[in-house]
PDB file of C-alpha atoms in Angstrom:
ATOM      1  CA  MET T   1      37.206-158.872   9.058  1.00  0.00           C
ATOM      2  CA  LYS T   2      35.911-155.649  10.516  1.00  0.00           C
ATOM      3  CA  PRO T   3      32.741-155.722  12.632  1.00  0.00           C
ATOM      4  CA  ARG T   4      30.812-153.676  10.095  1.00  0.00           C
ATOM      5  CA  LEU T   5      31.480-156.252   7.383  1.00  0.00           C
ATOM      6  CA  SER T   6      30.155-158.994   9.675  1.00  0.00           C
ATOM      7  CA  ILE T   7      27.017-156.942  10.261  1.00  0.00           C
ATOM      8  CA  LEU T   8      26.673-156.415   6.515  1.00  0.00           C
ATOM      9  CA  LEU T   9      26.894-160.178   5.886  1.00  0.00           C
ATOM     10  CA  ALA T  10      24.320-160.876   8.595  1.00  0.00           C
ATOM     11  CA  ALA T  11      22.043-158.183   7.145  1.00  0.00           C
ATOM     12  CA  LEU T  12      22.390-159.649   3.644  1.00  0.00           C
ATOM     13  CA  TRP T  13      21.518-163.109   4.968  1.00  0.00           C
ATOM     14  CA  TRP T  14      18.489-161.955   6.980  1.00  0.00           C
ATOM     15  CA  GLY T  15      17.331-159.476   4.355  1.00  0.00           C
ATOM     16  CA  SER T  16      17.489-161.988   1.520  1.00  0.00           C
ATOM     17  CA  LEU T  17      15.521-164.532   3.554  1.00  0.00           C
ATOM     18  CA  THR T  18      12.968-161.828   4.367  1.00  0.00           C
ATOM     19  CA  GLY T  19      12.610-160.581   0.804  1.00  0.00           C
ATOM     20  CA  LEU T  20      12.310-164.013  -0.727  1.00  0.00           C
ATOM     21  CA  GLY T  21      10.138-165.726   1.852  1.00  0.00           C
ATOM     22  CA  PHE T  22       7.765-162.911   2.719  1.00  0.00           C
ATOM     23  CA  VAL T  23       7.588-160.860  -0.502  1.00  0.00           C
ATOM     24  CA  VAL T  24       8.826-162.611  -3.654  1.00  0.00           C
ATOM     25  CA  VAL T  25       7.360-166.095  -3.237  1.00  0.00           C
ATOM     26  CA  PRO T  26       3.894-164.886  -2.197  1.00  0.00           C
ATOM     27  CA  MET T  27       3.930-162.572  -5.241  1.00  0.00           C
ATOM     28  CA  LEU T  28       4.743-165.557  -7.472  1.00  0.00           C
ATOM     29  CA  PHE T  29       1.642-167.368  -6.291  1.00  0.00           C
ATOM     30  CA  ILE T  30      -0.476-164.253  -6.825  1.00  0.00           C
ATOM     31  CA  HIS T  31       0.786-163.338 -10.290  1.00  0.00           C
ATOM     32  CA  LEU T  32       1.836-166.516 -12.077  1.00  0.00           C
ATOM     33  CA  PRO T  33      -0.851-168.458 -13.974  1.00  0.00           C
ATOM     34  CA  GLY T  34      -0.959-171.457 -11.648  1.00  0.00           C
ATOM     35  CA  PRO T  35       0.442-172.950  -8.464  1.00  0.00           C
ATOM     36  CA  ALA T  36       2.607-175.424 -10.406  1.00  0.00           C
ATOM     37  CA  ALA T  37       4.441-172.633 -12.241  1.00  0.00           C
ATOM     38  CA  ALA T  38       4.787-170.585  -9.059  1.00  0.00           C
ATOM     39  CA  GLY T  39       6.025-173.606  -7.102  1.00  0.00           C
ATOM     40  CA  ALA T  40       8.627-174.488  -9.729  1.00  0.00           C
ATOM     41  CA  MET T  41       9.969-170.928  -9.764  1.00  0.00           C
ATOM     42  CA  ALA T  42       9.893-170.727  -5.962  1.00  0.00           C
ATOM     43  CA  ALA T  43      11.918-173.936  -5.727  1.00  0.00           C
ATOM     44  CA  LYS T  44      14.627-172.449  -7.945  1.00  0.00           C
ATOM     45  CA  LEU T  45      14.681-169.256  -5.911  1.00  0.00           C
ATOM     46  CA  PHE T  46      14.875-171.176  -2.630  1.00  0.00           C
ATOM     47  CA  THR T  47      17.858-173.134  -3.980  1.00  0.00           C
ATOM     48  CA  ALA T  48      19.611-169.877  -4.845  1.00  0.00           C
ATOM     49  CA  GLN T  49      18.745-168.600  -1.360  1.00  0.00           C
ATOM     50  CA  THR T  50      20.262-171.703   0.199  1.00  0.00           C
ATOM     51  CA  TRP T  51      23.601-171.040  -1.462  1.00  0.00           C
ATOM     52  CA  LEU T  52      23.507-167.374  -0.454  1.00  0.00           C
ATOM     53  CA  SER T  53      22.729-168.453   3.117  1.00  0.00           C
ATOM     54  CA  VAL T  54      25.594-170.955   3.096  1.00  0.00           C
ATOM     55  CA  ALA T  55      28.023-168.335   1.772  1.00  0.00           C
ATOM     56  CA  CYS T  56      26.972-165.707   4.320  1.00  0.00           C
ATOM     57  CA  ALA T  57      27.074-168.173   7.215  1.00  0.00           C
ATOM     58  CA  MET T  58      30.479-169.580   6.250  1.00  0.00           C
ATOM     59  CA  LEU T  59      31.973-166.103   5.826  1.00  0.00           C
ATOM     60  CA  LEU T  60      30.526-165.067   9.176  1.00  0.00           C
ATOM     61  CA  LEU T  61      31.978-168.139  10.875  1.00  0.00           C
ATOM     62  CA  LEU T  62      35.373-167.452   9.319  1.00  0.00           C
ATOM     63  CA  ALA T  63      35.219-163.812  10.368  1.00  0.00           C
ATOM     64  CA  LEU T  64      34.306-164.617  13.955  1.00  0.00           C
ATOM     65  CA  ASN T  65      36.736-167.534  14.350  1.00  0.00           C
ATOM     66  CA  LYS T  66      40.076-165.767  13.853  1.00  0.00           C
ATOM     67  CA  LYS T  67      42.715-167.106  16.202  1.00  0.00           C
ATOM     68  CA  GLU T  68      44.675-163.856  16.242  1.00  0.00           C
ATOM     69  CA  ALA T  69      41.606-161.782  17.075  1.00  0.00           C
ATOM     70  CA  PRO T  70      40.925-160.741  20.661  1.00  0.00           C
ATOM     71  CA  ALA T  71      38.339-162.719  22.599  1.00  0.00           C
ATOM     72  CA  LEU T  72      34.849-162.486  21.143  1.00  0.00           C
ATOM     73  CA  SER T  73      32.246-160.467  22.951  1.00  0.00           C
ATOM     74  CA  PRO T  74      29.447-162.482  24.566  1.00  0.00           C
ATOM     75  CA  SER T  75      27.073-161.218  21.859  1.00  0.00           C
ATOM     76  CA  ALA T  76      29.393-162.458  19.089  1.00  0.00           C
ATOM     77  CA  GLN T  77      29.780-165.809  20.855  1.00  0.00           C
ATOM     78  CA  ALA T  78      25.992-166.142  20.996  1.00  0.00           C
ATOM     79  CA  ALA T  79      25.780-165.178  17.318  1.00  0.00           C
ATOM     80  CA  MET T  80      28.046-168.090  16.355  1.00  0.00           C
ATOM     81  CA  LYS T  81      25.510-170.597  17.700  1.00  0.00           C
ATOM     82  CA  PHE T  82      22.739-169.039  15.636  1.00  0.00           C
ATOM     83  CA  ILE T  83      24.953-168.916  12.537  1.00  0.00           C
ATOM     84  CA  VAL T  84      25.608-172.644  12.818  1.00  0.00           C
ATOM     85  CA  ALA T  85      21.914-173.342  13.450  1.00  0.00           C
ATOM     86  CA  GLY T  86      20.869-171.270  10.429  1.00  0.00           C
ATOM     87  CA  LEU T  87      23.486-172.931   8.244  1.00  0.00           C
ATOM     88  CA  LEU T  88      22.309-176.404   9.261  1.00  0.00           C
ATOM     89  CA  LEU T  89      18.671-175.468   8.677  1.00  0.00           C
ATOM     90  CA  ALA T  90      19.438-174.147   5.187  1.00  0.00           C
ATOM     91  CA  VAL T  91      21.260-177.328   4.220  1.00  0.00           C
ATOM     92  CA  LEU T  92      18.608-179.603   5.751  1.00  0.00           C
ATOM     93  CA  VAL T  93      15.805-177.850   3.890  1.00  0.00           C
ATOM     94  CA  GLU T  94      17.669-177.968   0.574  1.00  0.00           C
ATOM     95  CA  PHE T  95      18.840-181.585   0.732  1.00  0.00           C
ATOM     96  CA  GLY T  96      16.358-183.181   3.127  1.00  0.00           C
ATOM     97  CA  VAL T  97      12.989-181.512   2.748  1.00  0.00           C
ATOM     98  CA  ALA T  98      12.948-179.957  -0.749  1.00  0.00           C
ATOM     99  CA  PRO T  99      13.448-183.300  -2.553  1.00  0.00           C
ATOM    100  CA  ARG T 100      10.571-184.769  -0.542  1.00  0.00           C
ATOM    101  CA  ILE T 101       8.330-181.859  -1.541  1.00  0.00           C
ATOM    102  CA  VAL T 102       9.151-182.522  -5.201  1.00  0.00           C
ATOM    103  CA  ASN T 103       8.530-186.270  -4.778  1.00  0.00           C
ATOM    104  CA  ALA T 104       5.274-185.691  -2.885  1.00  0.00           C
ATOM    105  CA  ARG T 105       4.045-183.435  -5.668  1.00  0.00           C
ATOM    106  CA  ALA T 106       5.007-186.010  -8.323  1.00  0.00           C
ATOM    107  CA  ASP T 107       3.741-189.211  -6.705  1.00  0.00           C
ATOM    108  CA  GLY T 108       0.934-187.982  -4.452  1.00  0.00           C
ATOM    109  CA  GLY T 109       2.857-188.166  -1.163  1.00  0.00           C
ATOM    110  CA  ASN T 110       2.179-186.037   1.885  1.00  0.00           C
ATOM    111  CA  LEU T 111       2.840-182.612   0.353  1.00  0.00           C
ATOM    112  CA  LYS T 112       1.181-180.771   3.241  1.00  0.00           C
ATOM    113  CA  LEU T 113       3.525-182.374   5.795  1.00  0.00           C
ATOM    114  CA  TRP T 114       6.742-181.706   3.870  1.00  0.00           C
ATOM    115  CA  HIS T 115       5.741-178.201   2.813  1.00  0.00           C
ATOM    116  CA  GLY T 116       4.802-177.357   6.407  1.00  0.00           C
ATOM    117  CA  LEU T 117       8.085-178.750   7.724  1.00  0.00           C
ATOM    118  CA  GLY T 118      10.068-176.850   5.097  1.00  0.00           C
ATOM    119  CA  SER T 119       8.209-173.633   5.903  1.00  0.00           C
ATOM    120  CA  ALA T 120       8.822-174.068   9.634  1.00  0.00           C
ATOM    121  CA  MET T 121      12.520-174.689   9.036  1.00  0.00           C
ATOM    122  CA  TYR T 122      12.734-171.639   6.750  1.00  0.00           C
ATOM    123  CA  LEU T 123      11.106-169.554   9.487  1.00  0.00           C
ATOM    124  CA  ALA T 124      13.590-170.959  12.024  1.00  0.00           C
ATOM    125  CA  GLN T 125      16.471-170.057   9.684  1.00  0.00           C
ATOM    126  CA  TRP T 126      15.020-166.553   9.314  1.00  0.00           C
ATOM    127  CA  LEU T 127      14.894-166.224  13.105  1.00  0.00           C
ATOM    128  CA  ALA T 128      18.483-167.501  13.440  1.00  0.00           C
ATOM    129  CA  ALA T 129      19.729-165.014  10.839  1.00  0.00           C
ATOM    130  CA  GLY T 130      17.778-162.199  12.499  1.00  0.00           C
ATOM    131  CA  TRP T 131      19.136-163.058  15.915  1.00  0.00           C
ATOM    132  CA  THR T 132      22.646-163.221  14.446  1.00  0.00           C
ATOM    133  CA  LEU T 133      22.208-159.726  13.038  1.00  0.00           C
ATOM    134  CA  TRP T 134      20.849-158.535  16.374  1.00  0.00           C
ATOM    135  CA  CYS T 135      23.747-160.033  18.348  1.00  0.00           C
ATOM    136  CA  LEU T 136      26.422-158.732  16.008  1.00  0.00           C
ATOM    137  CA  SER T 137      24.967-155.234  15.894  1.00  0.00           C
ATOM    138  CA  ARG T 138      24.863-155.171  19.703  1.00  0.00           C
ATOM    139  CA  SER T 139      28.474-156.325  19.978  1.00  0.00           C
ATOM    140  CA  THR T 140      29.935-153.353  18.069  1.00  0.00           C
ATOM    141  CA  LYS T 141      30.825-150.068  19.716  1.00  0.00           C
ATOM    142  CA  ALA T 142      29.989-146.700  18.247  1.00  0.00           C
ATOM    143  CA  GLY T 143      33.687-146.054  17.640  1.00  0.00           C
ATOM    144  CA  ASP T 144      34.307-149.243  15.636  1.00  0.00           C
ATOM    145  CA  THR T 145      34.985-148.839  11.938  1.00  0.00           C
TER     146      THR T 145
END
């Protein structure tokens, strides 16, 4: 996979996290009739985002882990750590935290705790995707195509 395609995948990952987390979901809570409706829609969107994150991260790992490719630049090696971290965070939020948010809302559990943890993990995933994009864009040369 060419370096530009890796950068495009990293940009899609970071950009989709940015758009959803910092624009779309806040707009849901502003414009939908109530927090319950906004929360239900946000949950569906975050699930879709998880699968986009997983796809981008897996494709990035495959692209950067070619045996026949020359040795990875230090920036690309650093990016791999952040890709794995972001991938793990996405999966942990979807399968570990999100169900607890739903249960806390339904049975009066500690919604503030689980929502805060999920938000912090989403922010950490956003940072990992951003750092991945930064590392990969630094590792390409102006002459690469």
